XYZ file of C-alpha atoms in Angstrom:
288
model
C -71.468 -150.303 112.321
C -74.328 -150.889 110.108
C -75.147 -154.527 109.757
C -74.469 -154.584 106.066
C -71.651 -153.222 106.070
C -70.703 -156.081 108.481
C -71.764 -158.574 106.366
C -69.170 -157.093 103.847
C -66.385 -156.817 105.219
C -66.335 -159.982 108.302
C -63.121 -161.526 108.124
C -62.475 -159.742 104.896
C -59.016 -158.451 105.585
C -56.186 -160.718 104.991
C -53.038 -158.722 107.000
C -50.412 -158.873 104.849
C -48.115 -156.150 106.707
C -44.585 -158.502 105.426
C -45.405 -156.752 102.197
C -45.013 -153.231 100.495
C -45.400 -150.407 101.362
C -45.860 -151.147 104.916
C -43.166 -154.043 104.393
C -42.692 -154.551 108.412
C -40.091 -156.557 109.803
C -41.410 -160.228 111.495
C -42.034 -159.359 114.757
C -44.039 -156.208 114.554
C -46.105 -157.626 111.976
C -46.698 -160.957 113.392
C -46.913 -158.467 117.237
C -49.684 -156.933 115.127
C -51.410 -159.137 114.378
C -51.605 -160.665 117.373
C -52.945 -157.027 119.244
C -55.471 -157.042 115.928
C -56.808 -160.770 116.988
C -57.168 -159.704 120.816
C -59.042 -155.585 119.322
C -62.645 -155.241 119.347
C -62.132 -155.118 115.131
C -61.295 -159.058 115.251
C -64.286 -159.963 113.025
C -63.169 -158.222 110.003
C -59.307 -159.502 110.562
C -58.883 -162.909 108.237
C -55.396 -164.775 108.034
C -51.948 -163.183 108.581
C -50.176 -163.679 104.408
C -46.374 -164.644 105.134
C -44.183 -166.002 101.935
C -43.159 -169.249 102.323
C -39.523 -169.165 102.933
C -40.255 -166.927 105.916
C -42.159 -169.725 108.096
C -38.899 -170.430 110.510
C -38.810 -166.328 110.917
C -42.783 -166.238 111.137
C -42.250 -169.438 113.751
C -39.817 -167.978 115.813
C -41.796 -164.655 115.784
C -44.950 -166.052 117.073
C -43.759 -168.124 119.656
C -44.539 -165.731 122.313
C -48.436 -165.381 120.985
C -48.984 -168.967 121.172
C -51.762 -168.789 123.476
C -55.489 -169.760 122.628
C -56.774 -170.296 118.948
C -54.324 -171.569 116.244
C -53.030 -169.015 113.641
C -54.538 -169.313 110.404
C -52.016 -168.378 107.320
C -52.309 -167.633 103.891
C -48.975 -168.663 102.371
C -47.201 -167.413 98.971
C -46.036 -170.535 97.490
C -45.536 -172.284 94.386
C -46.253 -176.204 93.582
C -43.127 -177.530 94.390
C -43.571 -176.550 98.383
C -46.206 -179.339 99.321
C -43.682 -181.084 101.401
C -42.397 -177.433 103.201
C -45.871 -176.826 103.703
C -47.137 -179.963 105.433
C -44.125 -180.589 107.753
C -44.651 -176.912 108.710
C -48.554 -177.589 109.138
C -47.371 -180.923 111.665
C -44.343 -179.271 113.544
C -46.798 -176.446 114.380
C -50.377 -177.658 114.765
C -52.392 -176.327 117.468
C -50.515 -172.829 117.024
C -50.403 -171.880 113.266
C -52.507 -173.568 110.189
C -51.565 -173.033 106.838
C -54.855 -173.573 105.515
C -54.763 -171.335 102.291
C -51.536 -171.196 99.576
C -51.389 -167.890 97.025
C -49.320 -168.477 93.900
C -48.430 -166.973 90.825
C -50.262 -168.606 87.288
C -49.840 -167.090 83.908
C -50.698 -170.105 81.912
C -53.303 -172.894 82.014
C -50.314 -175.636 82.524
C -48.913 -173.403 85.660
C -52.974 -173.658 86.525
C -52.740 -177.411 86.617
C -49.754 -177.357 88.664
C -50.904 -176.044 91.511
C -53.968 -178.483 91.639
C -52.147 -181.200 93.760
C -51.653 -178.603 96.711
C -55.454 -178.218 95.996
C -56.015 -181.710 98.210
C -54.745 -180.539 101.631
C -55.523 -176.238 101.459
C -57.301 -174.020 99.547
C -55.404 -172.722 96.354
C -55.668 -169.394 95.057
C -54.011 -168.748 91.820
C -52.881 -164.881 91.059
C -53.710 -164.384 87.006
C -52.601 -161.706 84.960
C -55.651 -159.581 84.113
C -54.162 -157.272 81.202
C -55.736 -159.845 78.970
C -59.101 -161.791 79.039
C -58.677 -163.865 81.787
C -61.428 -166.095 80.931
C -59.541 -169.438 79.826
C -57.292 -169.263 82.724
C -60.985 -169.111 85.151
C -61.789 -171.855 83.899
C -58.980 -173.503 84.306
C -58.876 -172.723 87.689
C -62.242 -174.254 88.169
C -62.021 -177.311 86.260
C -58.646 -178.025 89.060
C -61.195 -177.235 91.601
C -59.137 -173.668 93.286
C -59.762 -170.210 93.293
C -58.787 -167.396 91.697
C -56.717 -164.158 92.831
C -56.549 -160.153 91.598
C -53.924 -158.563 92.031
C -55.682 -154.611 92.163
C -52.322 -152.445 92.122
C -48.751 -151.891 93.943
C -46.339 -149.636 94.775
C -46.383 -147.965 91.096
C -49.160 -146.863 89.246
C -48.731 -148.892 86.532
C -49.131 -151.437 88.943
C -52.867 -150.746 88.807
C -55.358 -152.746 85.665
C -57.559 -150.548 84.284
C -61.570 -150.159 85.606
C -62.735 -152.405 82.667
C -60.238 -155.350 83.649
C -60.893 -155.300 86.697
C -64.791 -155.422 86.002
C -63.990 -158.014 83.460
C -62.693 -160.532 85.956
C -65.153 -160.015 88.190
C -67.755 -160.331 85.485
C -65.900 -163.658 84.781
C -65.946 -165.267 88.110
C -69.310 -164.664 88.730
C -70.175 -166.199 85.154
C -67.981 -168.955 85.884
C -68.721 -169.486 89.509
C -65.213 -168.775 90.526
C -64.008 -168.002 93.936
C -61.701 -165.173 94.370
C -59.795 -162.440 96.771
C -58.051 -159.793 95.919
C -54.644 -157.818 96.842
C -52.385 -154.705 96.595
C -54.100 -151.510 96.610
C -57.420 -151.695 98.455
C -56.687 -149.524 101.447
C -59.758 -147.147 101.281
C -62.910 -147.813 100.881
C -63.271 -145.802 97.694
C -61.719 -145.170 94.492
C -59.548 -142.403 94.371
C -56.010 -140.164 94.476
C -53.682 -141.821 97.408
C -50.156 -141.908 98.221
C -49.279 -145.134 96.860
C -46.822 -145.847 99.476
C -46.093 -144.560 102.769
C -43.114 -142.312 102.114
C -43.185 -138.260 102.894
C -42.238 -137.897 99.025
C -44.804 -140.601 97.393
C -46.311 -140.878 94.110
C -50.243 -140.290 94.298
C -52.475 -142.197 92.084
C -55.946 -143.487 91.522
C -56.642 -146.630 93.556
C -59.457 -148.787 94.061
C -61.899 -148.859 96.646
C -62.672 -152.049 98.593
C -66.471 -151.051 98.965
C -66.254 -150.323 95.165
C -64.876 -153.535 94.190
C -66.613 -156.041 96.651
C -69.915 -154.243 95.988
C -69.180 -154.918 91.816
C -68.869 -158.397 92.472
C -71.716 -158.857 94.041
C -73.529 -156.734 91.365
C -71.876 -159.087 88.223
C -73.381 -161.968 90.147
C -76.538 -160.572 89.655
C -76.198 -159.583 85.785
C -74.880 -156.092 85.768
C -73.553 -155.545 82.616
C -69.623 -154.991 82.432
C -70.284 -150.990 81.392
C -71.880 -150.467 84.608
C -69.366 -152.494 86.748
C -66.952 -149.784 85.248
C -68.987 -147.175 86.409
C -69.334 -148.289 90.001
C -65.420 -149.343 90.409
C -64.852 -145.463 89.227
C -66.788 -143.826 91.679
C -65.329 -141.866 94.068
C -68.519 -140.050 95.621
C -69.573 -141.455 98.577
C -73.083 -139.963 98.705
C -73.871 -142.164 95.556
C -73.955 -145.206 98.173
C -76.594 -145.509 100.333
C -76.267 -148.162 103.361
C -79.049 -148.998 105.838
C -78.492 -151.924 108.440
C -80.399 -154.091 105.610
C -78.742 -153.137 102.759
C -76.504 -151.050 100.795
C -77.587 -149.582 97.399
C -75.567 -147.586 94.515
C -77.518 -145.615 91.775
C -81.062 -147.404 93.061
C -79.325 -150.754 92.498
C -79.425 -152.675 95.822
C -77.638 -155.759 97.326
C -78.847 -157.279 100.128
C -77.253 -158.062 103.821
C -77.664 -161.334 103.497
C -76.821 -161.026 99.835
C -73.523 -159.578 101.142
C -72.858 -162.089 103.527
C -73.554 -164.814 101.229
C -71.266 -163.312 98.614
C -68.759 -163.250 100.655
C -68.672 -166.965 101.854
C -68.578 -168.367 98.346
C -67.654 -165.300 95.784
C -65.243 -162.691 96.415
C -63.719 -163.775 100.397
C -61.318 -161.371 101.133
C -58.488 -158.588 100.203
C -55.265 -158.822 101.493
C -53.564 -155.697 102.857
C -50.499 -154.290 104.602
C -52.740 -152.016 107.045
C -55.527 -153.818 109.088
C -56.313 -150.217 110.817
C -56.374 -147.826 107.385
C -59.486 -149.521 105.451
C -61.413 -149.847 108.768
C -60.644 -146.045 109.833
C -61.602 -144.777 106.722
C -64.531 -146.707 106.068
C -65.732 -144.772 109.688
C -64.877 -141.604 108.221
C -66.982 -141.513 105.174
C -70.473 -139.592 104.642
C -72.457 -142.780 103.980
C -75.880 -141.556 104.236
């Protein structure tokens, strides 16, 4: 894989195998994550995502895999869960570490309620994007938190529009808010895909992680929202040009150094219930 794509994807995939559409049992998800950590593509792997009410179940399932460096966990929680997080961290010291919490926040006061958690862990506030998220993003920034956007789901109505995603990306870039994405980013490019793994699954347009994270970087460079929308909706791999030094789209270019910097302090990661699907699909693209 070319250096520019390595810069784009290094430690970028938060493994969410417990969640739909995969919805694996805890033991299977843990075994998968352990194998990915030991595999040749471990460079792309970030955290294991787990709901806080399943931490005990995780602890039991992960016991056979306790060798090596501690597992980094991202926990779905809420403001009242600080004591549970602290107790778990003490109990599993050296084996697993909760360094990230993800929590929903639909109002400014809900964002503020998450602020105390930020003293111990990185906190991502999942924000609604149907309406302009700028006031919520401003609150996220003022409390030293990060943002999270849900880019899909298992039904077509769970997906925001390209314009709504572009508005979120532009606002994050403008306000200097770090964010992650989740749901519906199993594939590198925009396209019509099955929304679940069922044989007769509904199909619909899904965002591509390549589109989304390139758009985030271009937003930081001041690309207008209407152009970001076109990028988010691009389905043709031939519109992208990839070299070791850069990735380009319709004449707009991001250097490898820029991609690495933006991954670190703007668009950090995306949650996916599959680790292999995003990487395998990327390798199959005819990227010139």
